PDB file of C-alpha atoms in Angstrom:
ATOM      1  CA  MET A 311     -86.388-253.475  93.024  1.00 58.00           C
ATOM      2  CA  THR A 312     -89.142-255.897  92.040  1.00 58.00           C
ATOM      3  CA  ASP A 313     -91.682-253.117  91.324  1.00 81.00           C
ATOM      4  CA  VAL A 314     -90.018-252.300  87.977  1.00 92.00           C
ATOM      5  CA  SER A 315     -91.796-254.091  85.146  1.00 94.00           C
ATOM      6  CA  ALA A 316     -90.356-255.715  82.040  1.00 96.00           C
ATOM      7  CA  SER A 317     -92.227-253.121  79.969  1.00 96.00           C
ATOM      8  CA  GLN A 318     -90.449-250.277  81.741  1.00 96.00           C
ATOM      9  CA  VAL A 319     -87.026-251.869  81.265  1.00 97.00           C
ATOM     10  CA  LEU A 320     -87.526-252.657  77.580  1.00 97.00           C
ATOM     11  CA  GLN A 321     -89.027-249.241  76.924  1.00 96.00           C
ATOM     12  CA  CYS A 322     -85.822-247.633  78.192  1.00 97.00           C
ATOM     13  CA  ILE A 323     -83.502-250.005  76.348  1.00 97.00           C
ATOM     14  CA  GLN A 324     -85.273-249.712  72.990  1.00 96.00           C
ATOM     15  CA  ARG A 325     -86.261-246.050  73.131  1.00 95.00           C
ATOM     16  CA  HIS A 326     -86.248-244.563  69.596  1.00 95.00           C
ATOM     17  CA  CYS A 327     -85.091-247.885  68.125  1.00 97.00           C
ATOM     18  CA  GLY A 328     -88.161-248.612  66.032  1.00 95.00           C
ATOM     19  CA  GLY A 329     -88.631-251.859  64.202  1.00 97.00           C
ATOM     20  CA  TYR A 330     -89.545-255.102  65.924  1.00 98.00           C
ATOM     21  CA  LEU A 331     -88.965-256.646  69.342  1.00 98.00           C
ATOM     22  CA  GLU A 332     -88.030-260.327  69.209  1.00 97.00           C
ATOM     23  CA  LEU A 333     -89.139-262.605  72.062  1.00 97.00           C
ATOM     24  CA  ARG A 334     -88.031-266.199  72.597  1.00 97.00           C
ATOM     25  CA  ALA A 335     -88.969-269.023  74.970  1.00 96.00           C
ATOM     26  CA  LEU A 336     -86.909-272.125  75.746  1.00 94.00           C
ATOM     27  CA  PRO A 337     -87.169-275.075  75.794  1.00 93.00           C
ATOM     28  CA  SER A 338     -90.475-274.735  73.892  1.00 94.00           C
ATOM     29  CA  ARG A 339     -88.683-272.742  71.131  1.00 93.00           C
ATOM     30  CA  ALA A 340     -91.628-270.364  70.908  1.00 96.00           C
ATOM     31  CA  ARG A 341     -90.775-267.109  69.143  1.00 96.00           C
ATOM     32  CA  GLN A 342     -92.737-263.932  68.583  1.00 97.00           C
ATOM     33  CA  PHE A 343     -92.084-260.600  66.938  1.00 98.00           C
ATOM     34  CA  ALA A 344     -93.955-257.485  68.057  1.00 97.00           C
ATOM     35  CA  ARG A 345     -93.566-253.847  67.191  1.00 97.00           C
ATOM     36  CA  VAL A 346     -91.182-252.048  69.559  1.00 97.00           C
ATOM     37  CA  GLY A 347     -93.436-250.457  72.171  1.00 95.00           C
ATOM     38  CA  ASP A 348     -96.176-253.097  71.861  1.00 96.00           C
ATOM     39  CA  PHE A 349     -96.143-254.001  75.535  1.00 96.00           C
ATOM     40  CA  GLU A 350     -99.483-255.803  75.421  1.00 97.00           C
ATOM     41  CA  SER A 351     -97.845-258.447  73.233  1.00 97.00           C
ATOM     42  CA  LEU A 352     -94.883-258.584  75.620  1.00 97.00           C
ATOM     43  CA  ARG A 353     -97.114-259.089  78.642  1.00 97.00           C
ATOM     44  CA  ALA A 354     -99.159-261.762  76.859  1.00 97.00           C
ATOM     45  CA  PHE A 355     -96.012-263.647  75.832  1.00 98.00           C
ATOM     46  CA  VAL A 356     -94.644-263.562  79.390  1.00 97.00           C
ATOM     47  CA  ALA A 357     -97.971-264.641  80.884  1.00 97.00           C
ATOM     48  CA  ARG A 358     -98.191-267.592  78.498  1.00 97.00           C
ATOM     49  CA  TYR A 359     -94.662-268.996  78.964  1.00 97.00           C
ATOM     50  CA  ARG A 360     -93.362-267.674  82.308  1.00 97.00           C
ATOM     51  CA  ASP A 361     -94.165-270.785  84.361  1.00 97.00           C
ATOM     52  CA  THR A 362     -92.632-273.272  81.921  1.00 97.00           C
ATOM     53  CA  ASP A 363     -89.871-271.577  79.929  1.00 97.00           C
ATOM     54  CA  ASN A 364     -86.809-269.380  80.125  1.00 96.00           C
ATOM     55  CA  LEU A 365     -87.814-266.125  78.429  1.00 97.00           C
ATOM     56  CA  TYR A 366     -85.533-263.845  76.422  1.00 97.00           C
ATOM     57  CA  PHE A 367     -85.718-260.627  74.430  1.00 97.00           C
ATOM     58  CA  ALA A 368     -83.458-259.327  71.697  1.00 97.00           C
ATOM     59  CA  VAL A 369     -81.597-256.267  72.945  1.00 98.00           C
ATOM     60  CA  THR A 370     -81.214-254.921  69.405  1.00 98.00           C
ATOM     61  CA  SER A 371     -84.435-254.161  67.539  1.00 98.00           C
ATOM     62  CA  ARG A 372     -85.101-256.127  64.341  1.00 98.00           C
ATOM     63  CA  LYS A 373     -85.856-254.629  60.937  1.00 97.00           C
ATOM     64  CA  ASP A 374     -88.747-257.007  60.390  1.00 97.00           C
ATOM     65  CA  ALA A 375     -90.213-260.276  61.653  1.00 97.00           C
ATOM     66  CA  SER A 376     -88.179-262.521  59.353  1.00 95.00           C
ATOM     67  CA  SER A 377     -85.315-263.620  61.640  1.00 94.00           C
ATOM     68  CA  GLY A 378     -83.133-262.918  64.643  1.00 93.00           C
ATOM     69  CA  ARG A 379     -79.884-262.961  62.701  1.00 93.00           C
ATOM     70  CA  THR A 380     -77.344-260.146  62.643  1.00 93.00           C
ATOM     71  CA  GLU A 381     -78.327-259.034  59.148  1.00 94.00           C
ATOM     72  CA  ASN A 382     -81.850-258.350  60.418  1.00 96.00           C
ATOM     73  CA  CYS A 383     -80.702-256.178  63.337  1.00 96.00           C
ATOM     74  CA  GLN A 384     -81.623-252.496  63.209  1.00 97.00           C
ATOM     75  CA  ARG A 385     -80.787-250.328  66.241  1.00 97.00           C
ATOM     76  CA  LEU A 386     -79.159-250.854  69.627  1.00 98.00           C
ATOM     77  CA  GLY A 387     -80.260-248.562  72.452  1.00 97.00           C
ATOM     78  CA  ALA A 388     -77.844-249.803  75.122  1.00 98.00           C
ATOM     79  CA  LEU A 389     -74.468-251.472  75.364  1.00 98.00           C
ATOM     80  CA  PHE A 390     -74.634-254.556  77.570  1.00 97.00           C
ATOM     81  CA  ALA A 391     -72.542-257.155  79.358  1.00 96.00           C
ATOM     82  CA  ASP A 392     -73.364-260.609  80.745  1.00 95.00           C
ATOM     83  CA  LEU A 393     -71.474-261.440  83.958  1.00 95.00           C
ATOM     84  CA  ASP A 394     -71.722-265.197  84.466  1.00 91.00           C
ATOM     85  CA  PHE A 395     -71.437-266.548  88.035  1.00 90.00           C
ATOM     86  CA  GLY A 396     -70.490-269.904  86.544  1.00 83.00           C
ATOM     87  CA  LYS A 397     -67.216-268.461  85.271  1.00 78.00           C
ATOM     88  CA  SER A 398     -66.270-266.394  88.318  1.00 84.00           C
ATOM     89  CA  SER A 399     -67.642-265.826  91.799  1.00 88.00           C
ATOM     90  CA  GLU A 400     -70.494-263.378  92.301  1.00 91.00           C
ATOM     91  CA  SER A 401     -68.435-261.282  94.711  1.00 92.00           C
ATOM     92  CA  ALA A 402     -65.515-261.064  92.277  1.00 91.00           C
ATOM     93  CA  LEU A 403     -67.751-260.059  89.381  1.00 92.00           C
ATOM     94  CA  ARG A 404     -69.579-257.422  91.416  1.00 94.00           C
ATOM     95  CA  ALA A 405     -66.239-256.003  92.508  1.00 92.00           C
ATOM     96  CA  ARG A 406     -65.004-255.978  88.912  1.00 91.00           C
ATOM     97  CA  LEU A 407     -68.131-254.185  87.735  1.00 94.00           C
ATOM     98  CA  ALA A 408     -67.787-251.619  90.521  1.00 93.00           C
ATOM     99  CA  THR A 409     -64.253-250.751  89.408  1.00 91.00           C
ATOM    100  CA  PHE A 410     -65.449-249.810  85.922  1.00 92.00           C
ATOM    101  CA  GLY A 411     -65.658-246.032  85.851  1.00 88.00           C
ATOM    102  CA  LEU A 412     -69.157-245.761  84.379  1.00 95.00           C
ATOM    103  CA  PRO A 413     -71.941-247.520  86.343  1.00 96.00           C
ATOM    104  CA  PRO A 414     -74.642-249.311  84.360  1.00 97.00           C
ATOM    105  CA  SER A 415     -78.046-247.691  84.014  1.00 97.00           C
ATOM    106  CA  ILE A 416     -79.870-250.990  84.516  1.00 98.00           C
ATOM    107  CA  LEU A 417     -78.701-254.104  86.360  1.00 98.00           C
ATOM    108  CA  ILE A 418     -80.614-257.384  86.188  1.00 98.00           C
ATOM    109  CA  HIS A 419     -79.921-260.407  88.407  1.00 97.00           C
ATOM    110  CA  SER A 420     -80.580-263.280  85.999  1.00 96.00           C
ATOM    111  CA  GLY A 421     -80.414-266.009  88.631  1.00 94.00           C
ATOM    112  CA  GLY A 422     -77.041-267.206  87.386  1.00 93.00           C
ATOM    113  CA  GLY A 423     -75.354-263.872  86.796  1.00 95.00           C
ATOM    114  CA  LEU A 424     -75.807-260.170  86.115  1.00 97.00           C
ATOM    115  CA  HIS A 425     -77.008-258.464  82.942  1.00 98.00           C
ATOM    116  CA  ALA A 426     -75.754-254.887  82.887  1.00 98.00           C
ATOM    117  CA  TYR A 427     -77.014-252.226  80.470  1.00 98.00           C
ATOM    118  CA  TRP A 428     -75.537-248.821  79.695  1.00 98.00           C
ATOM    119  CA  LEU A 429     -78.333-246.774  78.111  1.00 98.00           C
ATOM    120  CA  LEU A 430     -77.303-244.610  75.151  1.00 97.00           C
ATOM    121  CA  ASP A 431     -78.398-241.062  74.380  1.00 97.00           C
ATOM    122  CA  THR A 432     -78.896-242.065  70.777  1.00 96.00           C
ATOM    123  CA  PRO A 433     -79.358-245.640  69.507  1.00 97.00           C
ATOM    124  CA  CYS A 434     -76.596-247.140  67.373  1.00 95.00           C
ATOM    125  CA  ASP A 435     -77.448-247.936  63.771  1.00 95.00           C
ATOM    126  CA  VAL A 436     -76.485-251.601  63.483  1.00 95.00           C
ATOM    127  CA  THR A 437     -77.372-251.824  59.805  1.00 93.00           C
ATOM    128  CA  GLU A 438     -74.041-250.399  58.666  1.00 88.00           C
ATOM    129  CA  ASN A 439     -71.877-250.821  61.783  1.00 91.00           C
ATOM    130  CA  ALA A 440     -72.534-254.316  63.140  1.00 93.00           C
ATOM    131  CA  ALA A 441     -68.864-255.361  63.252  1.00 92.00           C
ATOM    132  CA  GLU A 442     -67.775-252.158  64.984  1.00 94.00           C
ATOM    133  CA  ILE A 443     -70.556-252.358  67.584  1.00 95.00           C
ATOM    134  CA  LYS A 444     -69.755-256.032  68.202  1.00 93.00           C
ATOM    135  CA  ALA A 445     -66.186-254.972  68.979  1.00 93.00           C
ATOM    136  CA  PHE A 446     -67.486-252.331  71.413  1.00 95.00           C
ATOM    137  CA  LEU A 447     -69.597-254.952  73.209  1.00 95.00           C
ATOM    138  CA  ARG A 448     -66.654-257.319  73.522  1.00 92.00           C
ATOM    139  CA  ARG A 449     -64.378-254.562  74.796  1.00 93.00           C
ATOM    140  CA  LEU A 450     -67.039-253.721  77.391  1.00 95.00           C
ATOM    141  CA  ALA A 451     -67.083-257.389  78.451  1.00 92.00           C
ATOM    142  CA  VAL A 452     -63.306-257.330  78.910  1.00 89.00           C
ATOM    143  CA  ALA A 453     -63.579-254.163  81.004  1.00 91.00           C
ATOM    144  CA  THR A 454     -66.340-255.443  83.300  1.00 92.00           C
ATOM    145  CA  GLY A 455     -65.551-259.143  83.622  1.00 90.00           C
ATOM    146  CA  GLY A 456     -68.382-260.167  81.298  1.00 90.00           C
ATOM    147  CA  ASP A 457     -68.547-263.074  78.892  1.00 88.00           C
ATOM    148  CA  VAL A 458     -66.857-261.896  75.701  1.00 85.00           C
ATOM    149  CA  VAL A 459     -68.750-264.390  73.536  1.00 83.00           C
ATOM    150  CA  VAL A 460     -72.059-262.750  74.524  1.00 89.00           C
ATOM    151  CA  GLY A 461     -70.873-259.547  72.839  1.00 91.00           C
ATOM    152  CA  GLU A 462     -73.012-260.011  69.726  1.00 92.00           C
ATOM    153  CA  VAL A 463     -75.466-257.468  68.311  1.00 95.00           C
ATOM    154  CA  ALA A 464     -78.071-260.198  67.778  1.00 95.00           C
ATOM    155  CA  ARG A 465     -77.872-261.396  71.393  1.00 95.00           C
ATOM    156  CA  VAL A 466     -80.960-262.220  73.435  1.00 96.00           C
ATOM    157  CA  LEU A 467     -80.981-261.780  77.228  1.00 97.00           C
ATOM    158  CA  ARG A 468     -83.446-262.664  79.967  1.00 97.00           C
ATOM    159  CA  ILE A 469     -86.655-260.733  80.403  1.00 98.00           C
ATOM    160  CA  PRO A 470     -86.871-259.236  83.913  1.00 97.00           C
ATOM    161  CA  GLY A 471     -89.767-260.440  86.008  1.00 96.00           C
ATOM    162  CA  THR A 472     -89.605-263.963  84.543  1.00 97.00           C
ATOM    163  CA  LEU A 473     -88.088-267.154  85.972  1.00 97.00           C
ATOM    164  CA  ASN A 474     -84.769-268.890  85.431  1.00 96.00           C
ATOM    165  CA  HIS A 475     -85.820-272.522  85.040  1.00 96.00           C
ATOM    166  CA  LYS A 476     -82.255-273.830  85.063  1.00 92.00           C
ATOM    167  CA  PHE A 477     -82.630-273.998  88.843  1.00 93.00           C
ATOM    168  CA  THR A 478     -84.950-276.096  91.013  1.00 93.00           C
ATOM    169  CA  PRO A 479     -87.036-274.400  92.172  1.00 95.00           C
ATOM    170  CA  PRO A 480     -86.886-271.699  89.465  1.00 96.00           C
ATOM    171  CA  VAL A 481     -85.160-268.442  90.421  1.00 96.00           C
ATOM    172  CA  PRO A 482     -86.749-265.051  89.663  1.00 97.00           C
ATOM    173  CA  VAL A 483     -85.032-262.657  87.249  1.00 97.00           C
ATOM    174  CA  ILE A 484     -84.884-259.438  89.270  1.00 97.00           C
ATOM    175  CA  VAL A 485     -84.207-255.775  88.472  1.00 97.00           C
ATOM    176  CA  GLU A 486     -81.532-254.654  90.941  1.00 97.00           C
ATOM    177  CA  ARG A 487     -80.886-251.189  89.537  1.00 97.00           C
ATOM    178  CA  PHE A 488     -83.057-249.005  87.348  1.00 97.00           C
ATOM    179  CA  GLU A 489     -81.782-245.519  86.531  1.00 97.00           C
ATOM    180  CA  PRO A 490     -83.426-244.564  83.221  1.00 96.00           C
ATOM    181  CA  ALA A 491     -82.049-241.017  83.382  1.00 96.00           C
ATOM    182  CA  ARG A 492     -78.461-242.316  83.380  1.00 97.00           C
ATOM    183  CA  ARG A 493     -77.600-242.273  79.699  1.00 97.00           C
ATOM    184  CA  TYR A 494     -74.260-242.138  77.956  1.00 97.00           C
ATOM    185  CA  GLU A 495     -72.868-240.895  74.706  1.00 96.00           C
ATOM    186  CA  LEU A 496     -71.444-243.831  72.820  1.00 96.00           C
ATOM    187  CA  SER A 497     -68.113-242.052  72.335  1.00 94.00           C
ATOM    188  CA  ALA A 498     -67.783-241.456  76.088  1.00 92.00           C
ATOM    189  CA  LEU A 499     -68.323-245.131  76.786  1.00 94.00           C
ATOM    190  CA  VAL A 500     -65.916-246.284  74.112  1.00 94.00           C
ATOM    191  CA  GLU A 501     -63.161-244.006  75.428  1.00 93.00           C
ATOM    192  CA  CYS A 502     -63.235-245.964  78.699  1.00 92.00           C
ATOM    193  CA  LEU A 503     -62.940-249.374  77.084  1.00 92.00           C
ATOM    194  CA  PRO A 504     -59.707-251.363  76.732  1.00 88.00           C
ATOM    195  CA  GLU A 505     -58.677-252.737  73.393  1.00 85.00           C
ATOM    196  CA  LEU A 506     -59.368-256.399  72.742  1.00 78.00           C
ATOM    197  CA  PRO A 507     -56.404-258.680  73.441  1.00 67.00           C
ATOM    198  CA  ALA A 508     -54.499-259.854  70.406  1.00 61.00           C
ATOM    199  CA  PRO A 509     -55.524-263.331  69.208  1.00 58.00           C
ATOM    200  CA  ILE A 510     -53.245-266.204  70.163  1.00 49.00           C
ATOM    201  CA  ALA A 511     -51.055-267.180  67.233  1.00 52.00           C
ATOM    202  CA  PRO A 512     -51.489-270.789  66.077  1.00 52.00           C
ATOM    203  CA  ARG A 513     -48.643-273.115  67.038  1.00 50.00           C
ATOM    204  CA  SER A 514     -46.315-273.905  64.181  1.00 51.00           C
ATOM    205  CA  SER A 515     -45.078-277.187  65.659  1.00 50.00           C
ATOM    206  CA  ILE A 516     -46.059-279.790  68.237  1.00 49.00           C
ATOM    207  CA  GLU A 517     -44.273-282.439  70.307  1.00 52.00           C
ATOM    208  CA  VAL A 518     -45.343-285.947  69.300  1.00 48.00           C
ATOM    209  CA  PRO A 519     -44.180-289.481  70.210  1.00 49.00           C
ATOM    210  CA  ARG A 520     -41.400-290.711  67.959  1.00 48.00           C
ATOM    211  CA  ASN A 521     -43.534-293.718  67.039  1.00 48.00           C
ATOM    212  CA  TRP A 522     -47.066-292.710  66.286  1.00 48.00           C
ATOM    213  CA  ARG A 523     -49.838-293.694  63.910  1.00 48.00           C
ATOM    214  CA  PRO A 524     -52.118-291.098  62.301  1.00 49.00           C
ATOM    215  CA  LEU A 525     -55.822-291.814  62.088  1.00 45.00           C
ATOM    216  CA  SER A 526     -55.571-292.124  58.351  1.00 47.00           C
ATOM    217  CA  PHE A 527     -58.992-293.556  57.597  1.00 54.00           C
ATOM    218  CA  THR A 528     -61.796-291.058  57.202  1.00 64.00           C
ATOM    219  CA  ALA A 529     -64.349-293.455  58.741  1.00 74.00           C
ATOM    220  CA  GLU A 530     -62.312-293.700  61.934  1.00 80.00           C
ATOM    221  CA  ARG A 531     -62.017-289.943  62.168  1.00 81.00           C
ATOM    222  CA  LEU A 532     -65.719-289.464  61.534  1.00 85.00           C
ATOM    223  CA  GLU A 533     -66.605-291.891  64.322  1.00 86.00           C
ATOM    224  CA  ARG A 534     -64.211-290.141  66.684  1.00 87.00           C
ATOM    225  CA  GLY A 535     -65.804-286.825  65.754  1.00 88.00           C
ATOM    226  CA  ARG A 536     -69.290-288.154  66.439  1.00 91.00           C
ATOM    227  CA  ALA A 537     -68.205-289.545  69.805  1.00 90.00           C
ATOM    228  CA  TYR A 538     -66.705-286.189  70.801  1.00 90.00           C
ATOM    229  CA  LEU A 539     -69.848-284.288  69.808  1.00 92.00           C
ATOM    230  CA  ARG A 540     -72.049-286.737  71.727  1.00 91.00           C
ATOM    231  CA  ALA A 541     -69.898-286.200  74.811  1.00 90.00           C
ATOM    232  CA  MET A 542     -70.127-282.415  74.415  1.00 90.00           C
ATOM    233  CA  GLY A 543     -73.916-282.443  74.456  1.00 90.00           C
ATOM    234  CA  PRO A 544     -76.149-279.966  72.613  1.00 90.00           C
ATOM    235  CA  ALA A 545     -75.703-276.201  72.401  1.00 89.00           C
ATOM    236  CA  VAL A 546     -78.465-274.266  74.169  1.00 87.00           C
ATOM    237  CA  MET A 547     -79.248-270.612  73.512  1.00 80.00           C
ATOM    238  CA  GLY A 548     -78.732-268.473  76.598  1.00 75.00           C
ATOM    239  CA  ASN A 549     -76.298-271.003  78.062  1.00 80.00           C
ATOM    240  CA  GLY A 550     -73.153-270.369  76.035  1.00 81.00           C
ATOM    241  CA  GLY A 551     -74.550-272.089  72.954  1.00 84.00           C
ATOM    242  CA  ASP A 552     -72.596-269.913  70.511  1.00 84.00           C
ATOM    243  CA  GLN A 553     -69.201-270.712  72.043  1.00 86.00           C
ATOM    244  CA  HIS A 554     -70.213-274.356  72.525  1.00 88.00           C
ATOM    245  CA  THR A 555     -70.905-274.753  68.805  1.00 91.00           C
ATOM    246  CA  TYR A 556     -67.706-272.902  67.907  1.00 89.00           C
ATOM    247  CA  ARG A 557     -65.673-275.379  70.018  1.00 89.00           C
ATOM    248  CA  ALA A 558     -67.355-278.255  68.196  1.00 91.00           C
ATOM    249  CA  ALA A 559     -66.430-276.716  64.845  1.00 91.00           C
ATOM    250  CA  CYS A 560     -62.806-276.200  65.962  1.00 90.00           C
ATOM    251  CA  TRP A 561     -62.508-279.852  66.961  1.00 87.00           C
ATOM    252  CA  LEU A 562     -63.769-281.057  63.605  1.00 90.00           C
ATOM    253  CA  VAL A 563     -61.787-278.861  61.214  1.00 88.00           C
ATOM    254  CA  ASN A 564     -58.636-278.336  63.283  1.00 86.00           C
ATOM    255  CA  ASP A 565     -58.030-281.158  65.775  1.00 86.00           C
ATOM    256  CA  LEU A 566     -59.464-283.897  63.525  1.00 86.00           C
ATOM    257  CA  ASP A 567     -58.452-282.168  60.272  1.00 85.00           C
ATOM    258  CA  LEU A 568     -61.664-283.217  58.533  1.00 85.00           C
ATOM    259  CA  SER A 569     -62.546-281.999  55.088  1.00 82.00           C
ATOM    260  CA  ASP A 570     -65.044-279.155  54.845  1.00 81.00           C
ATOM    261  CA  ALA A 571     -67.740-281.531  53.615  1.00 80.00           C
ATOM    262  CA  ASP A 572     -67.198-284.108  56.386  1.00 83.00           C
ATOM    263  CA  ALA A 573     -66.988-281.446  59.099  1.00 86.00           C
ATOM    264  CA  PHE A 574     -70.201-279.842  57.861  1.00 86.00           C
ATOM    265  CA  GLU A 575     -72.023-283.192  57.827  1.00 85.00           C
ATOM    266  CA  LEU A 576     -71.019-283.967  61.429  1.00 90.00           C
ATOM    267  CA  LEU A 577     -71.846-280.463  62.571  1.00 91.00           C
ATOM    268  CA  ARG A 578     -75.299-280.789  60.989  1.00 89.00           C
ATOM    269  CA  GLU A 579     -75.851-284.030  62.936  1.00 90.00           C
ATOM    270  CA  PHE A 580     -74.803-282.234  66.128  1.00 92.00           C
ATOM    271  CA  ASN A 581     -77.016-279.281  65.202  1.00 89.00           C
ATOM    272  CA  ALA A 582     -80.138-281.459  65.231  1.00 87.00           C
ATOM    273  CA  THR A 583     -79.786-281.708  69.035  1.00 89.00           C
ATOM    274  CA  CYS A 584     -79.217-277.975  69.608  1.00 89.00           C
ATOM    275  CA  SER A 585     -81.856-275.660  71.032  1.00 87.00           C
ATOM    276  CA  PRO A 586     -82.656-273.910  68.805  1.00 87.00           C
ATOM    277  CA  PRO A 587     -80.826-275.367  65.792  1.00 86.00           C
ATOM    278  CA  TRP A 588     -78.532-273.148  63.711  1.00 86.00           C
ATOM    279  CA  THR A 589     -79.202-272.487  60.048  1.00 85.00           C
ATOM    280  CA  ASP A 590     -76.905-274.112  57.471  1.00 79.00           C
ATOM    281  CA  ALA A 591     -75.422-270.680  56.717  1.00 79.00           C
ATOM    282  CA  GLU A 592     -74.607-270.181  60.404  1.00 83.00           C
ATOM    283  CA  LEU A 593     -72.942-273.605  60.572  1.00 87.00           C
ATOM    284  CA  VAL A 594     -70.786-272.735  57.562  1.00 85.00           C
ATOM    285  CA  ALA A 595     -69.800-269.483  59.307  1.00 83.00           C
ATOM    286  CA  LYS A 596     -68.811-271.433  62.464  1.00 87.00           C
ATOM    287  CA  LEU A 597     -66.585-273.756  60.450  1.00 87.00           C
ATOM    288  CA  THR A 598     -65.035-270.834  58.548  1.00 85.00           C
ATOM    289  CA  HIS A 599     -64.235-268.991  61.776  1.00 84.00           C
ATOM    290  CA  ALA A 600     -62.856-272.174  63.342  1.00 86.00           C
ATOM    291  CA  LYS A 601     -60.428-272.646  60.444  1.00 83.00           C
ATOM    292  CA  ARG A 602     -59.426-268.994  60.535  1.00 81.00           C
ATOM    293  CA  TYR A 603     -59.131-268.363  64.262  1.00 78.00           C
ATOM    294  CA  GLY A 604     -58.762-271.770  65.928  1.00 76.00           C
ATOM    295  CA  VAL A 605     -55.545-272.045  67.950  1.00 74.00           C
ATOM    296  CA  HIS A 606     -54.997-275.812  67.750  1.00 77.00           C
ATOM    297  CA  PRO A 607     -52.812-277.075  64.884  1.00 76.00           C
ATOM    298  CA  ARG A 608     -54.453-279.117  62.157  1.00 78.00           C
ATOM    299  CA  GLY A 609     -54.463-282.797  63.050  1.00 77.00           C
ATOM    300  CA  ALA A 610     -53.600-282.299  66.728  1.00 76.00           C
ATOM    301  CA  ALA A 611     -56.002-285.086  67.755  1.00 77.00           C
ATOM    302  CA  LEU A 612     -54.699-287.623  65.230  1.00 71.00           C
ATOM    303  CA  LEU A 613     -51.795-288.934  67.262  1.00 59.00           C
ATOM    304  CA  ASN A 614     -51.783-292.479  68.567  1.00 45.00           C
ATOM    305  CA  ASP A 615     -52.056-292.421  72.358  1.00 41.00           C
ATOM    306  CA  ARG A 616     -50.078-295.678  72.680  1.00 37.00           C
ATOM    307  CA  PRO A 617     -46.485-294.887  71.627  1.00 37.00           C
ATOM    308  CA  VAL A 618     -43.881-297.658  71.757  1.00 35.00           C
ATOM    309  CA  SER A 619     -41.206-295.156  72.673  1.00 39.00           C
ATOM    310  CA  SER A 620     -41.258-292.382  75.238  1.00 40.00           C
ATOM    311  CA  SER A 621     -38.991-290.165  73.183  1.00 45.00           C
ATOM    312  CA  THR A 622     -40.526-287.306  71.235  1.00 45.00           C
ATOM    313  CA  VAL A 623     -39.822-285.433  68.061  1.00 43.00           C
ATOM    314  CA  ARG A 624     -40.937-281.956  67.000  1.00 46.00           C
ATOM    315  CA  ILE A 625     -42.798-281.773  63.709  1.00 43.00           C
ATOM    316  CA  ARG A 626     -43.839-278.808  61.641  1.00 48.00           C
ATOM    317  CA  VAL A 627     -47.519-278.065  61.206  1.00 44.00           C
ATOM    318  CA  SER A 628     -48.304-276.826  57.706  1.00 42.00           C
TER     319      SER A 628
END
């Protein structure tokens, strides 16, 4: 359905949302804010960057042109899910989506997956309900086989009619389904969603070699942390960058058991390679969430991998 324009799709998604539309281009890191409904600015942005960059739009409208962070989100006109072909086969994901009782109003083939949108009768006010709406998005991902991490109110997704430059040659981002009259009440959608699975409880003990040496020196741990982050490579928006950075934070504060200050310093070094970089406040939030929700015990990576005895002993993790 290549005759459907980006303007038509975004007009349906952000109907009655007001505020600002955020546009992003990578790898150039270009960003622009335009009033919702200003499709001339949208078309100009696409024309300028389409041949060189991956282009994204913020699904949730922004209050103003100051930032793309959650606290600047205003209204969400559609629930959405990102089905990533890199995490499951295309046929399996299409079958999973088909089994969900409520078909999406709009379906975009992103080149590497599917972006599905369920248009709402009335936009959600994100200003006061960001956490609740985030939970709805993640429950929708669980129901449809989508990427749970993408369930964020501040998320940006690909603009239809542009190119996915992660492939050579670039792959077009195509509108597969466009049913603007298919709209849902939020309550009707939520009733069909499963609850989120309970978080995995952290392990209270681990098996370790009877003879082992902890990495007791901070310098040694810092160097090991830097080596791990170099091996991970940078986080890239639109390519699982949020989860990638969260894993880095978990390794630093949990597996390596670094102090908050040391973990923050290493994460800032890692952040300099990310596209785009996170703010310091966002890095602090990543480290806080890693300490709170990470499933690996503190110090799990500090065991010597050259034991002199093959026997093991169970130790408590405080």
